[in-house]
Amino acid sequence: MPTPTAATARKDVPTLNRGFALTWLGHHTWKLVTRGARTVLVDPWIEGNPACPKELKQIEKIDVMAITHGHGDHMGDAVTLGRKHKSTIICNAEIHAFLQKKGLTNTAPMNKGGTVEAAGLKFTMVHATHSSGIEDGGQMVYGGEPCGYVITLEDGTRIYHAGDTAAHMDMMLIGELYPPDIALLPIGDHYTMSPREAAVAVRMLKPKYVVPSHYGTFPSLTGTPEAFREELDRLHLATELVVLRPGESLT
């Protein structure tokens, strides 16, 4: 599927006019460029990511990387990109220790419920229900607990990246404590929520916009945006569904 340019962007993708660009690089990898020209990469898996458009695999700068868990399809390029860009890497304590052993010194370890500031943005680590082993040299290394992030931008806009997760009741707390403007939710099923669970997550979170992610990369990820839309309609939710293709941006 060709990657749309600004001139060919689909008319059904809304324009928020908030000064940032949130680009889906495929799977659950997202690049955020803020109004302050800060670049954030959430779940750095680009080089081996079959859904990432080739022309987007090279990133000029990365100020901050945020890692939700230890699986290779979410942090597979963390060491390479961290060495190249000297990015601040936000992650849990166990992934911090792993990356430190790889020679990365710009890690910012934290844990759930906490907030750290990096590059003028706030990153709040929140709960996710998944696993987090790190495969390293044929061994499985403990990667701590998985998480999601609420990223608060310069103007107060909040973007919730759920990480890989099932639906969980903490989403009600996230919606209460850090009401998200945009929620990036996995819908692929098998390893994460399906469209049905993701719709219930939207009901708990109450975001203004929801963007589905983590689907279609592999045959096992069978959830679709069409099924997600049906589930949202069934629950009569007011949240606007925004469906992007890899390489497209919400701006």
Coordinates of C-alpha atoms in Angstrom, one line a residue:
M1 CA 0.0 0.0 0.0
P2 CA 1.6 3.3 -1.0
T3 CA 2.2 5.9 1.7
P4 CA 0.0 9.0 1.2
T5 CA 1.8 12.3 1.0
A6 CA 0.4 15.6 2.4
A7 CA -1.1 16.3 -1.0
T8 CA -2.9 12.9 -1.2
A9 CA -3.9 12.6 2.5
R10 CA -7.4 11.2 2.9
K11 CA -10.2 13.6 3.6
D12 CA -11.7 11.4 6.3
V13 CA -8.6 12.0 8.6
P14 CA -9.5 15.0 10.7
T15 CA -7.2 17.9 11.2
L16 CA -6.9 19.0 14.8
N17 CA -4.7 22.1 14.3
R18 CA -2.9 21.7 17.6
G19 CA 0.6 22.1 16.2
F20 CA 1.8 18.5 16.5
A21 CA 2.1 15.6 14.1
L22 CA 1.4 12.1 15.3
T23 CA 2.5 9.6 12.7
W24 CA 1.8 5.8 12.8
L25 CA 4.9 3.9 11.7
G26 CA 3.1 0.6 11.7
H27 CA 2.4 -2.0 14.4
H28 CA 2.5 -0.1 17.7
T29 CA 5.3 2.3 16.9
W30 CA 4.4 6.0 16.8
K31 CA 6.5 9.2 16.1
L32 CA 5.3 12.4 17.6
V33 CA 6.7 15.8 16.6
T34 CA 5.4 18.5 18.9
R35 CA 4.8 22.2 18.4
G36 CA 8.1 22.8 20.1
A37 CA 9.9 20.7 17.5
R38 CA 10.5 17.8 19.9
T39 CA 10.5 14.3 18.4
V40 CA 9.2 11.4 20.5
L41 CA 9.3 7.8 19.4
V42 CA 7.1 5.4 21.3
D43 CA 8.1 1.7 21.1
P44 CA 11.1 1.9 18.8
W45 CA 10.8 -0.9 16.3
I46 CA 11.5 0.4 12.8
E47 CA 14.1 -1.5 10.9
G48 CA 12.5 -4.9 11.1
N49 CA 9.0 -3.6 11.2
P50 CA 7.3 -4.9 8.0
A51 CA 4.5 -2.3 8.3
C52 CA 6.8 0.7 8.5
P53 CA 7.1 2.6 5.2
K54 CA 10.7 2.4 3.9
E55 CA 11.0 6.2 3.5
L56 CA 10.2 6.6 7.2
K57 CA 12.7 4.2 8.6
Q58 CA 15.3 7.0 8.8
I59 CA 14.6 9.6 11.5
E60 CA 16.7 12.7 11.7
K61 CA 16.5 13.2 15.4
I62 CA 14.8 11.6 18.4
D63 CA 14.7 13.6 21.6
V64 CA 12.8 11.0 23.7
M65 CA 12.0 7.3 23.3
A66 CA 9.4 5.7 25.5
I67 CA 9.3 1.9 25.8
T68 CA 6.2 0.2 27.0
H69 CA 7.6 -3.3 27.4
G70 CA 10.5 -5.6 26.5
H71 CA 9.3 -7.5 23.5
G72 CA 11.4 -7.2 20.3
D73 CA 8.5 -5.8 18.3
H74 CA 8.4 -2.9 20.6
M75 CA 12.0 -2.1 21.6
G76 CA 14.0 -4.0 19.0
D77 CA 15.8 -0.8 17.8
A78 CA 16.2 0.9 21.2
V79 CA 19.9 0.2 21.5
T80 CA 20.8 1.2 17.9
L81 CA 18.7 4.3 17.9
G82 CA 19.7 5.2 21.5
R83 CA 23.4 5.1 20.6
K84 CA 22.8 7.1 17.4
H85 CA 20.6 9.9 18.7
K86 CA 21.6 10.0 22.4
S87 CA 17.9 10.2 23.2
T88 CA 16.4 10.2 26.7
I89 CA 14.9 6.7 27.0
I90 CA 11.9 6.5 29.4
C91 CA 11.2 2.9 30.6
N92 CA 10.8 0.8 33.6
A93 CA 13.6 0.0 36.0
E94 CA 14.3 -3.4 34.5
I95 CA 14.6 -2.2 30.9
H96 CA 16.7 0.6 32.2
A97 CA 19.1 -1.9 33.7
F98 CA 19.2 -3.9 30.5
L99 CA 19.9 -0.9 28.4
Q100 CA 22.6 0.3 30.8
K101 CA 24.4 -3.0 30.3
K102 CA 24.3 -2.3 26.6
G103 CA 26.1 1.0 27.1
L104 CA 23.2 3.4 27.1
T105 CA 23.5 6.1 29.7
N106 CA 20.6 8.4 28.9
T107 CA 17.9 6.2 30.4
A108 CA 15.2 7.7 32.7
P109 CA 13.8 4.8 34.7
M110 CA 10.4 5.2 36.4
N111 CA 7.4 3.2 37.5
K112 CA 3.6 3.2 37.2
G113 CA 1.9 6.1 38.7
G114 CA 4.9 8.4 38.3
T115 CA 5.5 11.3 36.0
V116 CA 8.8 12.4 34.5
E117 CA 9.5 15.4 32.4
A118 CA 11.7 15.2 29.3
A119 CA 12.2 17.6 26.4
G120 CA 9.5 19.9 27.9
L121 CA 6.9 17.1 27.9
K122 CA 5.4 15.0 30.7
F123 CA 5.3 11.3 30.6
T124 CA 3.0 9.5 33.0
M125 CA 3.5 5.7 33.2
V126 CA 0.2 3.8 33.6
H127 CA -0.9 0.2 33.9
A128 CA -1.0 -2.4 31.1
T129 CA -1.8 -6.1 31.2
H130 CA 0.7 -8.1 29.1
S131 CA 4.1 -9.7 29.4
S132 CA 7.6 -8.1 29.0
G133 CA 10.4 -10.5 28.5
I134 CA 13.5 -9.3 26.6
E135 CA 15.1 -11.8 24.2
D136 CA 18.9 -11.4 24.3
G137 CA 21.4 -13.8 22.9
G138 CA 18.9 -16.7 22.9
Q139 CA 18.0 -16.1 26.6
M140 CA 14.8 -14.5 28.0
V141 CA 15.7 -11.6 30.3
Y142 CA 13.1 -10.3 32.8
G143 CA 11.8 -7.0 31.5
G144 CA 9.7 -5.8 34.4
E145 CA 6.0 -5.1 34.1
P146 CA 4.5 -3.7 30.9
C147 CA 3.0 -0.2 30.8
G148 CA 1.3 2.5 28.9
Y149 CA 2.0 6.2 28.8
V150 CA 0.0 9.4 29.0
I151 CA 2.1 12.0 27.2
T152 CA 1.2 15.6 28.0
L153 CA 2.3 18.1 25.4
E154 CA 3.3 21.7 25.7
D155 CA -0.3 23.0 25.4
G156 CA -1.8 20.4 27.7
T157 CA -3.0 18.0 25.0
R158 CA -2.9 14.4 26.4
I159 CA -2.1 11.4 24.2
Y160 CA -2.5 7.9 25.7
H161 CA -0.5 5.1 24.3
A162 CA -1.9 2.0 25.9
G163 CA 1.0 -0.3 25.0
D164 CA 0.2 -3.9 24.5
T165 CA -2.7 -4.7 26.8
A166 CA -6.0 -6.3 27.6
A167 CA -8.8 -4.1 28.7
H168 CA -8.5 -3.4 32.4
M169 CA -10.3 -1.4 35.1
D170 CA -7.4 1.0 35.6
M171 CA -8.5 2.6 32.3
M172 CA -11.3 4.2 34.3
L173 CA -8.7 5.7 36.6
I174 CA -6.7 6.9 33.6
G175 CA -9.8 8.5 32.1
E176 CA -10.4 10.2 35.5
L177 CA -6.9 11.3 36.4
Y178 CA -5.5 12.1 32.9
P179 CA -8.4 12.5 30.5
P180 CA -6.9 11.7 27.1
D181 CA -7.6 13.8 24.0
I182 CA -6.3 10.9 21.9
A183 CA -6.1 7.2 22.7
L184 CA -3.9 4.9 20.7
L185 CA -5.3 1.4 21.4
P186 CA -4.3 -2.1 20.1
I187 CA -7.1 -3.9 18.4
G188 CA -5.3 -6.9 16.8
D189 CA -6.6 -9.6 19.2
H190 CA -4.5 -12.8 20.0
Y191 CA -1.8 -10.9 22.0
T192 CA -3.8 -7.8 22.9
M193 CA -7.4 -6.6 23.0
S194 CA -9.7 -7.4 20.1
P195 CA -12.1 -4.7 18.7
R196 CA -14.7 -5.7 21.2
E197 CA -12.4 -5.2 24.3
A198 CA -11.0 -2.1 22.8
A199 CA -14.5 -0.6 22.5
V200 CA -15.1 -1.2 26.2
A201 CA -11.7 0.4 26.8
V202 CA -12.9 3.5 25.0
R203 CA -16.1 3.5 27.1
M204 CA -13.9 3.7 30.2
L205 CA -11.3 6.2 28.9
K206 CA -13.7 8.6 27.1
P207 CA -11.1 10.1 24.8
K208 CA -12.1 12.6 22.1
Y209 CA -10.4 10.6 19.4
V210 CA -9.3 6.9 19.3
V211 CA -6.8 5.6 16.8
P212 CA -6.5 1.8 16.4
S213 CA -3.1 0.2 16.3
H214 CA -1.2 -3.1 16.6
Y215 CA -3.3 -4.9 13.9
G216 CA -2.6 -6.4 10.5
T217 CA 1.2 -6.7 11.0
F218 CA 1.1 -10.4 11.2
P219 CA -1.6 -13.0 10.2
S220 CA -2.4 -13.6 13.9
L221 CA -3.4 -10.0 14.4
T222 CA -6.9 -10.3 12.9
G223 CA -8.7 -7.4 14.5
T224 CA -9.8 -4.7 12.0
P225 CA -10.9 -1.1 12.1
E226 CA -14.2 -2.0 10.5
A227 CA -14.9 -4.4 13.4
F228 CA -13.8 -1.8 15.9
R229 CA -16.2 0.7 14.4
E230 CA -19.1 -1.7 14.7
E231 CA -18.3 -2.3 18.3
L232 CA -18.0 1.4 19.0
D233 CA -21.4 2.0 17.3
R234 CA -22.9 -0.9 19.3
L235 CA -22.0 0.9 22.5
H236 CA -23.2 4.3 21.2
L237 CA -20.0 6.0 22.1
A238 CA -19.3 9.6 21.1
T239 CA -15.5 9.2 20.6
E240 CA -14.4 9.8 17.0
L241 CA -12.6 6.9 15.4
V242 CA -9.6 7.9 13.3
V243 CA -8.2 5.2 11.1
L244 CA -4.7 5.8 9.8
R245 CA -2.6 3.8 7.4
P246 CA 1.1 3.3 8.2
G247 CA 2.9 6.5 7.3
E248 CA -0.2 8.8 7.8
S249 CA -0.4 11.4 10.5
L250 CA -2.9 13.0 12.8
T251 CA -2.1 16.7 12.9

